[in-house]
Short mmCIF file of C-alpha atoms in Angstrom, two decimals:
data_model
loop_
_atom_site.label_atom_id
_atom_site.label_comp_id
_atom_site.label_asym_id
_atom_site.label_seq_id
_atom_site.Cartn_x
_atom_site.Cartn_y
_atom_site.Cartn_z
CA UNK A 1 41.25 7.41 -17.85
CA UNK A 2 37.73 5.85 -19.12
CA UNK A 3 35.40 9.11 -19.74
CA UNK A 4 32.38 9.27 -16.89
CA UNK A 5 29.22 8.66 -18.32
CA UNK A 6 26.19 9.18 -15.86
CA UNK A 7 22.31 8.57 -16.84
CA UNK A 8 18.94 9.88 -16.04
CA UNK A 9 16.07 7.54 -16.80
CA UNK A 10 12.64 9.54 -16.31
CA UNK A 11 9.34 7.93 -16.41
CA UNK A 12 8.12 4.58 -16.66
CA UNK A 13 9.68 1.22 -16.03
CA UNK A 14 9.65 0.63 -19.29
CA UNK A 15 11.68 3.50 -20.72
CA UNK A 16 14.10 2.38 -17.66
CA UNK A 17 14.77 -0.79 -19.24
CA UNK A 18 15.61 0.76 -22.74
CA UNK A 19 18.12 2.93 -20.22
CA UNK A 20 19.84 -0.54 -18.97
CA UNK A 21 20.28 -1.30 -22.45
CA UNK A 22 22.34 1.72 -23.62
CA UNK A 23 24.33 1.39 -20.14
CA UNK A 24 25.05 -2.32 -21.25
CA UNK A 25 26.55 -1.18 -24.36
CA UNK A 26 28.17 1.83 -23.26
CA UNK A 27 30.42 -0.17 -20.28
CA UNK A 28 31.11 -2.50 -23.37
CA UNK A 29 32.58 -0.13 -24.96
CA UNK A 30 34.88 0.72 -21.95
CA UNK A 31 32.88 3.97 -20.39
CA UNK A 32 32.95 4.43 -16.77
CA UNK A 33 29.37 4.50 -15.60
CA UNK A 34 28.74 7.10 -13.01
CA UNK A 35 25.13 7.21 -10.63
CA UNK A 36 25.58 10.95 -10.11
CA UNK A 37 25.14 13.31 -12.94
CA UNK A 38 27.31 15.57 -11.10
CA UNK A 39 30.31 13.29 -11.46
CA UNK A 40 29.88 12.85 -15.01
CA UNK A 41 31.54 13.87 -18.02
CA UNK A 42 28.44 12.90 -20.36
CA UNK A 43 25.02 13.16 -19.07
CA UNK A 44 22.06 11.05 -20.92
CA UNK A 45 18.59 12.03 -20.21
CA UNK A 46 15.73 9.05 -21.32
CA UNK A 47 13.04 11.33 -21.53
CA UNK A 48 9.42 11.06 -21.24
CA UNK A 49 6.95 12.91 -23.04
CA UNK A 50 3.90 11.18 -22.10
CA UNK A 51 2.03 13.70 -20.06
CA UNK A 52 2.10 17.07 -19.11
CA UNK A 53 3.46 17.15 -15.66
CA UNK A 54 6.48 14.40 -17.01
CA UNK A 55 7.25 16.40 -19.83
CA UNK A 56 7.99 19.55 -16.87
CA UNK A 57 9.85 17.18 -15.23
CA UNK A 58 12.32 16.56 -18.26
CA UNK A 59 12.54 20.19 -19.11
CA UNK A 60 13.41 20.69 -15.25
CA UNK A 61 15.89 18.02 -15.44
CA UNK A 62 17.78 19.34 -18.81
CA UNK A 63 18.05 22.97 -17.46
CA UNK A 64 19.70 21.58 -14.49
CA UNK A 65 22.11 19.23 -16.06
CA UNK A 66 22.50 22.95 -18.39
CA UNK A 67 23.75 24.27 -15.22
CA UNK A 68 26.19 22.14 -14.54
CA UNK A 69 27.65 22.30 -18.08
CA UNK A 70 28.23 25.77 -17.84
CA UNK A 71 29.99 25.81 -14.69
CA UNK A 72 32.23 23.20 -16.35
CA UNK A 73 31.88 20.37 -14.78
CA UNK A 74 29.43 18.48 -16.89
CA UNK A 75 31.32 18.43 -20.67
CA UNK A 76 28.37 16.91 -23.05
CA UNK A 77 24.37 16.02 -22.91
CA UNK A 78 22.54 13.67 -24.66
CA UNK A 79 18.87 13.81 -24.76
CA UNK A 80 17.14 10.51 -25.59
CA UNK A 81 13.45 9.00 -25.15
CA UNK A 82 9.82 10.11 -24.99
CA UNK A 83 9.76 13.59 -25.21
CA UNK A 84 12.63 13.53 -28.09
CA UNK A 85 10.91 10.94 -30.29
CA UNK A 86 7.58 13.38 -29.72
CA UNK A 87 8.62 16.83 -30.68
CA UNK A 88 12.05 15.75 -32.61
CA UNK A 89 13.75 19.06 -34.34
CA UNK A 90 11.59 21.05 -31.94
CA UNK A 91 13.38 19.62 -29.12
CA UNK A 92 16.21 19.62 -30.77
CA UNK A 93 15.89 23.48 -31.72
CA UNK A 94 14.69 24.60 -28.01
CA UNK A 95 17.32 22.10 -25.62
CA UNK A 96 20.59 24.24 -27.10
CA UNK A 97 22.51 22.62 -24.44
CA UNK A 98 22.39 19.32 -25.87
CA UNK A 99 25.21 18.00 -27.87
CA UNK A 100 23.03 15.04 -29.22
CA UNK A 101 19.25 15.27 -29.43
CA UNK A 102 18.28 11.54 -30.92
CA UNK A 103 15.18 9.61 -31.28
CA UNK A 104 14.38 6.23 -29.71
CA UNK A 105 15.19 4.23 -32.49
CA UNK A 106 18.61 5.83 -32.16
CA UNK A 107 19.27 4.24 -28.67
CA UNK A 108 21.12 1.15 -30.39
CA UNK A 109 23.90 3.40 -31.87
CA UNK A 110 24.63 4.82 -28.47
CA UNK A 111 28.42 4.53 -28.61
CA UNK A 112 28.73 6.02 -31.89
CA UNK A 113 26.74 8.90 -31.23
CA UNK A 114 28.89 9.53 -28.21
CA UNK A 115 31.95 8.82 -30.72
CA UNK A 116 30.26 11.83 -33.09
CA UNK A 117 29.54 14.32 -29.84
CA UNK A 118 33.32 14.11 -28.63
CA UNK A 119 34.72 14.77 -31.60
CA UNK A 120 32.57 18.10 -31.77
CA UNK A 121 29.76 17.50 -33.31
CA UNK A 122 25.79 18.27 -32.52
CA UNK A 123 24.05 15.43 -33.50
CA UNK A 124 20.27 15.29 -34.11
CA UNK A 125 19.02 11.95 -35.25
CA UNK A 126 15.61 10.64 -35.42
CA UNK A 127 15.40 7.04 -37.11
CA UNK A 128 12.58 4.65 -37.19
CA UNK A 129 10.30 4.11 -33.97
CA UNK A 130 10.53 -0.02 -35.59
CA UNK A 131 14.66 0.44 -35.39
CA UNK A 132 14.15 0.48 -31.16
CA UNK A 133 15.57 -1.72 -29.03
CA UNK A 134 13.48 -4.98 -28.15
CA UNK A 135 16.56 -7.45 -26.61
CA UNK A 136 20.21 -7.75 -25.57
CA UNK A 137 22.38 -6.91 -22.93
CA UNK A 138 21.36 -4.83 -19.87
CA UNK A 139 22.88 -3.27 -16.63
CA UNK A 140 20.12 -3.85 -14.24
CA UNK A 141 19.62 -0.72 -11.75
CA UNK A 142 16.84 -1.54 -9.66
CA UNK A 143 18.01 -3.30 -6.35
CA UNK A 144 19.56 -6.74 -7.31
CA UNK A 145 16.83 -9.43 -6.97
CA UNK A 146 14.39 -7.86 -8.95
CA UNK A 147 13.77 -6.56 -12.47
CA UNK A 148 11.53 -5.26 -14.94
CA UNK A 149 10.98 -7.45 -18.33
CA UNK A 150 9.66 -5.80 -21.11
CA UNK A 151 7.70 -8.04 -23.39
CA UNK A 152 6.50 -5.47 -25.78
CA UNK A 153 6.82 -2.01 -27.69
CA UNK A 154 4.59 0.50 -28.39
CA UNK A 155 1.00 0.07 -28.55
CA UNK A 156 -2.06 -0.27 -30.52
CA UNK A 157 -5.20 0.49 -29.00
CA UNK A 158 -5.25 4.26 -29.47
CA UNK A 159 -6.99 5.39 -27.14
CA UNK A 160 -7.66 9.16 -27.48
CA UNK A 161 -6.07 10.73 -24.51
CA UNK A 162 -2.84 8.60 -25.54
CA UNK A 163 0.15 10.00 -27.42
CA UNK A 164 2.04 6.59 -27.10
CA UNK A 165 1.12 5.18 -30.28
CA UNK A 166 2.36 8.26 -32.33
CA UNK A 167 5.45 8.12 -30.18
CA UNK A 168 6.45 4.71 -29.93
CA UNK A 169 4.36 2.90 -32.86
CA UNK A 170 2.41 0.29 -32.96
CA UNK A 171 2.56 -2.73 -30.54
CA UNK A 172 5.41 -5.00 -31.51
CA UNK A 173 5.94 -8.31 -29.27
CA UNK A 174 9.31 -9.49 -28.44
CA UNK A 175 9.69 -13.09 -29.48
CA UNK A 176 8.73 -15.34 -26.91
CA UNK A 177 12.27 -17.39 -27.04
CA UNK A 178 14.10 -14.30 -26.70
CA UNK A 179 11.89 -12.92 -23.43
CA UNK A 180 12.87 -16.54 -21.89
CA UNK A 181 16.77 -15.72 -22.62
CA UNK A 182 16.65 -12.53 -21.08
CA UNK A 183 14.65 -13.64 -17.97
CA UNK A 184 16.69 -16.68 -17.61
CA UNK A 185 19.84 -14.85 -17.58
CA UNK A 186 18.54 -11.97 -14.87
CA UNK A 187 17.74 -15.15 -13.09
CA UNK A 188 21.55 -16.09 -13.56
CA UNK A 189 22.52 -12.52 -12.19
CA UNK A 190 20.29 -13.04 -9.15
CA UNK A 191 17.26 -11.77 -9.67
CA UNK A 192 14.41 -13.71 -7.96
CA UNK A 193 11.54 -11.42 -9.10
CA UNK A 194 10.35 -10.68 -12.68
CA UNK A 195 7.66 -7.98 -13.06
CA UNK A 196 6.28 -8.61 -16.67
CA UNK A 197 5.85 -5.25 -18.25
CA UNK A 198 4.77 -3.87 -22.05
CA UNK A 199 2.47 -0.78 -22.64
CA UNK A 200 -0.39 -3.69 -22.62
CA UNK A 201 1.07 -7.36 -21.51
CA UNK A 202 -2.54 -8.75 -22.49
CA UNK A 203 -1.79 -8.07 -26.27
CA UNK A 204 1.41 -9.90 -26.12
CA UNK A 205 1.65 -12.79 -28.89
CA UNK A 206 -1.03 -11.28 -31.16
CA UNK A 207 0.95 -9.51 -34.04
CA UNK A 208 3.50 -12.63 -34.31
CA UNK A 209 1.35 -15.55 -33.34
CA UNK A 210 -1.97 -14.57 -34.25
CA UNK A 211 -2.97 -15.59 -30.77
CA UNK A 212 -2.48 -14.16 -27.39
CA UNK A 213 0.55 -15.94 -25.26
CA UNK A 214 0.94 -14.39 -21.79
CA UNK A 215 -0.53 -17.38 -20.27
CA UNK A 216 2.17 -19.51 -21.58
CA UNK A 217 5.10 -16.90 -21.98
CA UNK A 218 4.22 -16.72 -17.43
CA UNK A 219 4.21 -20.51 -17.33
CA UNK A 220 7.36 -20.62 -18.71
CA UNK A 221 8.72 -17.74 -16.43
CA UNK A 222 7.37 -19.70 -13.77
CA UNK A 223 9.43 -22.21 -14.59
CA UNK A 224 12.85 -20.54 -14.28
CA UNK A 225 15.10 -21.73 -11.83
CA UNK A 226 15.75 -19.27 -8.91
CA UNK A 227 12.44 -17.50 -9.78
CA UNK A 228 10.71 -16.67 -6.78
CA UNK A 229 8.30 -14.20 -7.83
CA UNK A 230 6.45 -13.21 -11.60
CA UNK A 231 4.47 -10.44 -11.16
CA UNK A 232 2.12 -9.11 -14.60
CA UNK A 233 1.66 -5.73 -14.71
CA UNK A 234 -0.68 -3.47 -17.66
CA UNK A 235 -3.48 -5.49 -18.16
CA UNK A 236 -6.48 -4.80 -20.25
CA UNK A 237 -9.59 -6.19 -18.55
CA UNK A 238 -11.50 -7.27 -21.67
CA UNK A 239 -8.61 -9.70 -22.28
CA UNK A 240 -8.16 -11.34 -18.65
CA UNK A 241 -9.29 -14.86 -19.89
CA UNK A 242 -9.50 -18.08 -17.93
CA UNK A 243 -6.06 -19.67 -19.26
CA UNK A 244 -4.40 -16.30 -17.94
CA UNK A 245 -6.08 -16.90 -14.28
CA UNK A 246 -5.84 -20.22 -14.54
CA UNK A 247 -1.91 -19.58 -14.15
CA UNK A 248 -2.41 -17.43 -11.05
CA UNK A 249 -4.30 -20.53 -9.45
CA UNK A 250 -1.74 -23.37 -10.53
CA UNK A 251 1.74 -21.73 -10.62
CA UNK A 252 2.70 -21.13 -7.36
CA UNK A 253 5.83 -18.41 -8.63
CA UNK A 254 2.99 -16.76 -10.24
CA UNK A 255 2.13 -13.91 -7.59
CA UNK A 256 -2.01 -13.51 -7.35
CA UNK A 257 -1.93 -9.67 -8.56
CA UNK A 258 -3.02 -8.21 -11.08
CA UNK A 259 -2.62 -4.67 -12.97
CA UNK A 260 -6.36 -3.09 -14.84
CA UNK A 261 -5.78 0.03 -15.68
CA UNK A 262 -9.40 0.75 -16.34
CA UNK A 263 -9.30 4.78 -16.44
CA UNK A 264 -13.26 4.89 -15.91
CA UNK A 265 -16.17 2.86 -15.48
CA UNK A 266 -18.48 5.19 -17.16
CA UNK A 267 -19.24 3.36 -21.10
CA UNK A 268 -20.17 6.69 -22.60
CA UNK A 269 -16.78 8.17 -21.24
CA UNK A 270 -14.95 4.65 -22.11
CA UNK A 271 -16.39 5.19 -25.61
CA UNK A 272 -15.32 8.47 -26.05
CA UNK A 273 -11.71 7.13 -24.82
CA UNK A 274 -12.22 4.56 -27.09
CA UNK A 275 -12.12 1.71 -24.80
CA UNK A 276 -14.37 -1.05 -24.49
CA UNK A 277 -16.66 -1.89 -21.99
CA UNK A 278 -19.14 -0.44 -19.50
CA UNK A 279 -19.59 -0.25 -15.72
CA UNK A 280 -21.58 -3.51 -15.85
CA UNK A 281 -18.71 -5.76 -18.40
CA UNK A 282 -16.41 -4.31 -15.50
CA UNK A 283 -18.37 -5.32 -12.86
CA UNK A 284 -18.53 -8.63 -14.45
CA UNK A 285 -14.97 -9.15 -14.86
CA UNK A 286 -13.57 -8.28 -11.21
CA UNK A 287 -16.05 -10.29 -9.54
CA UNK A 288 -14.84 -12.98 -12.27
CA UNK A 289 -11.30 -12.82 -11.64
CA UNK A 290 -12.09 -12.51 -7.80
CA UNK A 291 -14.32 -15.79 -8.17
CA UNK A 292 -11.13 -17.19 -9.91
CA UNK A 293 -8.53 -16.03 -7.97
CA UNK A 294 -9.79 -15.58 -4.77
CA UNK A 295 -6.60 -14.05 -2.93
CA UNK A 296 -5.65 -11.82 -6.43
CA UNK A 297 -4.44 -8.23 -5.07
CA UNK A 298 -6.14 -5.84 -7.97
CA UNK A 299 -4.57 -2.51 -8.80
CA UNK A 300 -6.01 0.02 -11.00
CA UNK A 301 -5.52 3.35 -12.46
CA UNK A 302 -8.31 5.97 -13.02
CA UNK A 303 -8.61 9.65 -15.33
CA UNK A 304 -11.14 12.07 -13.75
CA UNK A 305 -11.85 15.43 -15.91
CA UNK A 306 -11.85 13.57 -19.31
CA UNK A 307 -13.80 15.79 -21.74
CA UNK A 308 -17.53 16.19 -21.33
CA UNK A 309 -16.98 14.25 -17.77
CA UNK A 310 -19.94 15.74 -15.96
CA UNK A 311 -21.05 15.39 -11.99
CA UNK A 312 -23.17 12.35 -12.33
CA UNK A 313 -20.62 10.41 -14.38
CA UNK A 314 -17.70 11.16 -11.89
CA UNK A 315 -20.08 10.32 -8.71
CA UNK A 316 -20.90 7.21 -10.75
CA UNK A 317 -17.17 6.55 -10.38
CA UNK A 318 -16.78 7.30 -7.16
CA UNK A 319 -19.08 4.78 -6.43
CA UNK A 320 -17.88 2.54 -8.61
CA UNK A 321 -14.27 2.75 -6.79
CA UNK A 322 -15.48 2.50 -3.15
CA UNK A 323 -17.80 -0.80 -3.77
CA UNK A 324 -15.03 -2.09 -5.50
CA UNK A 325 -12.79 -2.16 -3.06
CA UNK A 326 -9.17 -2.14 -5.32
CA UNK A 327 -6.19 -2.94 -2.92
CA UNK A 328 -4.01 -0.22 -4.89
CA UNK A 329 -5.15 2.34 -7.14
CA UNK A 330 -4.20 5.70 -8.48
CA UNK A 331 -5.72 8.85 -9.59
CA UNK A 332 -4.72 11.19 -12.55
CA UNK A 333 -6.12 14.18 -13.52
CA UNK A 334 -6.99 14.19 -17.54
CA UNK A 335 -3.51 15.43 -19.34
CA UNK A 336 -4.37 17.47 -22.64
CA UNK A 337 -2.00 16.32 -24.86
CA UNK A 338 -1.47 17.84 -28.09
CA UNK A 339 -1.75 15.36 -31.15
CA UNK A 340 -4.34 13.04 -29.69
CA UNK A 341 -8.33 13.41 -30.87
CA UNK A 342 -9.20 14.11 -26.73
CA UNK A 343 -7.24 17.50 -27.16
CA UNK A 344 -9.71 18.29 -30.11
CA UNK A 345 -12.69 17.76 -28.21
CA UNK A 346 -14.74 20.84 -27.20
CA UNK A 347 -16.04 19.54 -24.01
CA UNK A 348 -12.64 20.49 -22.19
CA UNK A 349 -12.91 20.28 -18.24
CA UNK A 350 -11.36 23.38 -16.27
CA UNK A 351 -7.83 22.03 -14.56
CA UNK A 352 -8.72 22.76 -11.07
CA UNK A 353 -11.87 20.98 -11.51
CA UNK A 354 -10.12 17.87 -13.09
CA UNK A 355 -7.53 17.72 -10.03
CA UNK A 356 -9.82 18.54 -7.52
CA UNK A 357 -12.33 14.90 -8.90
CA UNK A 358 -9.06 13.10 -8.71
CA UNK A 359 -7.94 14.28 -5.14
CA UNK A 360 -11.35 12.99 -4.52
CA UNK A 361 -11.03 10.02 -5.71
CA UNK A 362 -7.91 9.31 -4.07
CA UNK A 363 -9.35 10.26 -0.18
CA UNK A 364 -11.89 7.60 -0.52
CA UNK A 365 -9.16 5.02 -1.79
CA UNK A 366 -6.83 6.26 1.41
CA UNK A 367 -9.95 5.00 3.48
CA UNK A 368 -10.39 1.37 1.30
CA UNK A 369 -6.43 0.99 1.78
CA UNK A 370 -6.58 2.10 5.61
CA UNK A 371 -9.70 -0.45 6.03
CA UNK A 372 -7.63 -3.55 4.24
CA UNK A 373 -4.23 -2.87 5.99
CA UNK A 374 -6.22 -2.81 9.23
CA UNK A 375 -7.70 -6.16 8.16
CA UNK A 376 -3.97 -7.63 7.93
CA UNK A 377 -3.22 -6.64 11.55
CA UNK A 378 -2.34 -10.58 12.96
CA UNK A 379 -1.66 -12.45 9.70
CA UNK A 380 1.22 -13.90 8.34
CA UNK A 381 3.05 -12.60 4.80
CA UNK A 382 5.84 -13.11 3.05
CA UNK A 383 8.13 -10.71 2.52
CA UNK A 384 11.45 -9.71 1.05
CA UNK A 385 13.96 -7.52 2.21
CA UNK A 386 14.71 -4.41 0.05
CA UNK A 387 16.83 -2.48 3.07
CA UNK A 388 17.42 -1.36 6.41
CA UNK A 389 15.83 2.18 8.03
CA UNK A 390 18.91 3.36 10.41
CA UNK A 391 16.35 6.10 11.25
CA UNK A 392 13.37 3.84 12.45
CA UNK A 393 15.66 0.96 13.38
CA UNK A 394 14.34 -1.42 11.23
CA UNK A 395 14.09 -3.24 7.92
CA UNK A 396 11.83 -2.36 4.67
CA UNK A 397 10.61 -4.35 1.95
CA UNK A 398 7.37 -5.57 0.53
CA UNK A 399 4.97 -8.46 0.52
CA UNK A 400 3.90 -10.36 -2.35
CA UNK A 401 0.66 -7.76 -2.94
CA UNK A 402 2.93 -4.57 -3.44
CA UNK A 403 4.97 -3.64 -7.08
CA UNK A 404 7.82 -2.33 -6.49
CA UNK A 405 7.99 1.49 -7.03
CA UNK A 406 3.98 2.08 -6.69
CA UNK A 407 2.65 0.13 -3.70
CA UNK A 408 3.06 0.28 0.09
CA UNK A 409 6.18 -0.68 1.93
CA UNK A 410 6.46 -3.46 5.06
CA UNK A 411 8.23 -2.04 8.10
CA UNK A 412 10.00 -5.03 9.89
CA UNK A 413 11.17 -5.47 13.15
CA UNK A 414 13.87 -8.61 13.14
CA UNK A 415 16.56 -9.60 15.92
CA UNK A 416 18.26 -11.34 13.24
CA UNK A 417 20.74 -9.80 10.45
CA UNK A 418 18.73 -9.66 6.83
CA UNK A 419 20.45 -8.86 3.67
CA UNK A 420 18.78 -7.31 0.72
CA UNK A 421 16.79 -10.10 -1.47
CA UNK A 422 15.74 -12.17 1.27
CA UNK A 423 12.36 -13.27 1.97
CA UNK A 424 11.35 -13.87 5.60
CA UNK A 425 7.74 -15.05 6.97
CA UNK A 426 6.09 -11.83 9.28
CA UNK A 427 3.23 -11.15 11.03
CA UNK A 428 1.66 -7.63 11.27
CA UNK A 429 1.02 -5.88 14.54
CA UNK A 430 -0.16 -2.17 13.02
CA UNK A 431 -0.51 -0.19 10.08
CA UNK A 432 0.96 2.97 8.82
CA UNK A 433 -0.95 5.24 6.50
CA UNK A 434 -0.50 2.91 3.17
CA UNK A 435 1.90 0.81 4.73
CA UNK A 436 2.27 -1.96 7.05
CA UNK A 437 4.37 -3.00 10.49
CA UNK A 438 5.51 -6.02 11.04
CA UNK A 439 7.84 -8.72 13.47
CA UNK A 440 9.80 -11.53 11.50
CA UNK A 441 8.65 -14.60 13.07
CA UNK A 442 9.52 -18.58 11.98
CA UNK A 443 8.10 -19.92 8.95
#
């Protein structure tokens, strides 16, 4: 009988596509995967490590898979990821549950660790961040017609509050020939939607071309047969040029939305975060892309209680969000995380006062969403179909202006029989805090 192997991927989408790689390898190798934990044999955790409140979660997770492998059902654990590759022997030291505690450039000798940890060994590994994973086989576990393609490793820009650099290096682009393999064979395995991902998809091209390529790596993704959808996510606003719009405007696969992550518009807190830019280059560049683009779908993502934050700067931002008008955004609460020059600054914010700014924050953007979904009340979307509500009677999915995973939902009413993957033309009748209601109706 093949031994049950069941996985945990915490985090990001990107540390969930270094997860579909190991499963790829590990079925190759004739394990049975498993989608409960609790019907395993071996359980791997993908950790992350990148704030505080994820690092809980991974903690919370290992204790209970700890559980499990005392009452005997669970026989091994393998811990994996972020918060490995961070804290390494220390991890290693405190998880005494684990039977392997490896870093991420370990992921690509999977099998063979597993091969050590069944023959009774404890295996701690950490090998060289440069020795991850950047291509080859996956097991997609997202629904079937979409997936996440990751462009890119690690990162560069080191921004102060960030601990990604020290954990997964410095930014690394996966060769352009090599992302169009991979996305045209998840196009050959049905997937219809690509959501371009990296920890900054703007940089992509730089450190092996000397130039930036998104624009034409999402031409050529464009280009794909059976690609519906390309959606780029983790953009850097000082690096949305005209070629990149340009593609939102002419490709009509490309889908008009587009991921800032902007974290503040203040420039002395964007200094001290060592970011570029001010309120007013900001300004500039969303009414630019809007100008561009004019049906783009902007999503954002904002830290309130950064060190030496004070009252006028976070009103400032406040403003700054509600005359803005983002279609999605979220709200995090500065993290203080050890190893990055933030954590050394004196100016520290209390927690509740941090949380409290970003609650804030996030009231006003529940009243710009509830305004814009009220404004799509009678149009007509696309939409695909990512299942069927038994409890409200209906189908769910999302239109082109939602990610998968972080946006609203579509509620559809249909007298016809949808399967999962399918887009249908709707129009919308009411809303539903951040999401929307909606009839199928003929294209």
């Amino acid at each position: 009988m093949p031994i049950k192997v069941g996985m945990v991927s915490l985090g990001c989408s990107k540390n969930l596509v270094d997860s579909e790689r190991m499963l790829a390898k590990l079925k190759q190798h004739g394990y049975q995967l498993v989608t409960e934990p609790g019907e395993a044999e071996i359980a791997i955790v993908n950790t992350c490590g990148f704030i505080q409140s994820a690092k809980e979660e991974a903690i919370e997770t290992i204790l209970e898979l700890g559980a499990l492998k005392k009452e005997g059902t669970l026989k091994k654990i393998i811990l994996t990821g972020c918060l490995t590759e961070r804290y390494q022997q220390e991890a290693a030291d405190l998880f005494e549950e684990a039977d392997a505690v490896i870093g991420i450039g370990d992921n690509r000798d999977i099998v063979d660790i597993l091969d050590h940890v069944l023959a009774g060994e404890r295996v701690v590994r950490f090998g060289k961040k440069a020795d991850a994973e950047m291509k080859g086989d996956r097991i997609v576990t997202t629904l079937l017609f979409f997936a996440y393609l990751k462009i890119a490793e690690g990162c560069s820009n080191c921004c102060t509050y960030c601990a990604i650099p020290a954990i997964r290096g410095p930014y690394r682009s996966v060769p352009l020939e090599n992302v169009l393999d991979e996305a045209r064979w998840l196009a050959s395995h049905h997937v219809t939607e690509l959501n371009v991902i990296a920890q900054d998809t703007t940089q992509y091209g730089m450190d092996l071309y000397g130039e930036f390529r998104l624009p034409e790596l999402l031409r050529e993704l464009c280009h794909i047969e059976g690609i519906r959808w390309v959606r780029v996510l983790y953009c850097y606003p000082e690096r949305i040029t005209d070629k990149l719009l340009d593609i939102f405007v002419e490709e009509p696969h490309m889908v008009p939305y587009l991921d800032l992550p902007i974290q503040h518009c203040d420039g002395e807190i964007l200094k001290r975060m060592n970011r570029p830019g001010d309120e007013q280059e900001l300004r500039q560049i969303i009414g630019h892309i809007r100008e561009k683009v004019p049906n783009i779908t902007l999503r954002t993502t904002l830290i309130t209680g950064f060190p030496g934050e004070t009252k006028e700067q976070f009103n400032c931002l406040g403003d700054f969000v509600q005359e803005m008008q983002f279609d999605h955004l979220g709200c995090f609460a500065y993290s203080e995380e050890e190893g990055t020059r933030a954590a050394e600054f004196e100016d520290q914010i209390d927690e509740d006062v941090r949380q409290h700014r970003a609650d804030i924050i996030m009231e006003q953007q529940q009243e710009v969403n509830a305004e814009k979904n009220a404004a799509k009340i009678g149009s007509r979307l696309t939409a695909v179909i990512e299942g069927y509500d038994r409890y409200a009677g209906c189908y769910f999915g999302r239109t082109a202006a939602d990610a998968p995973d972080i946006d609203g939902k579509i509620f559809i009413k249909s007298e016809n029989r949808l399967r999962l993957g399918q887009y249908i033309t709707v129009e919308v009748f009411d809303t539903l805090d951040y999401d929307l209601l909606a009839e199928e109706v003929e294209a």
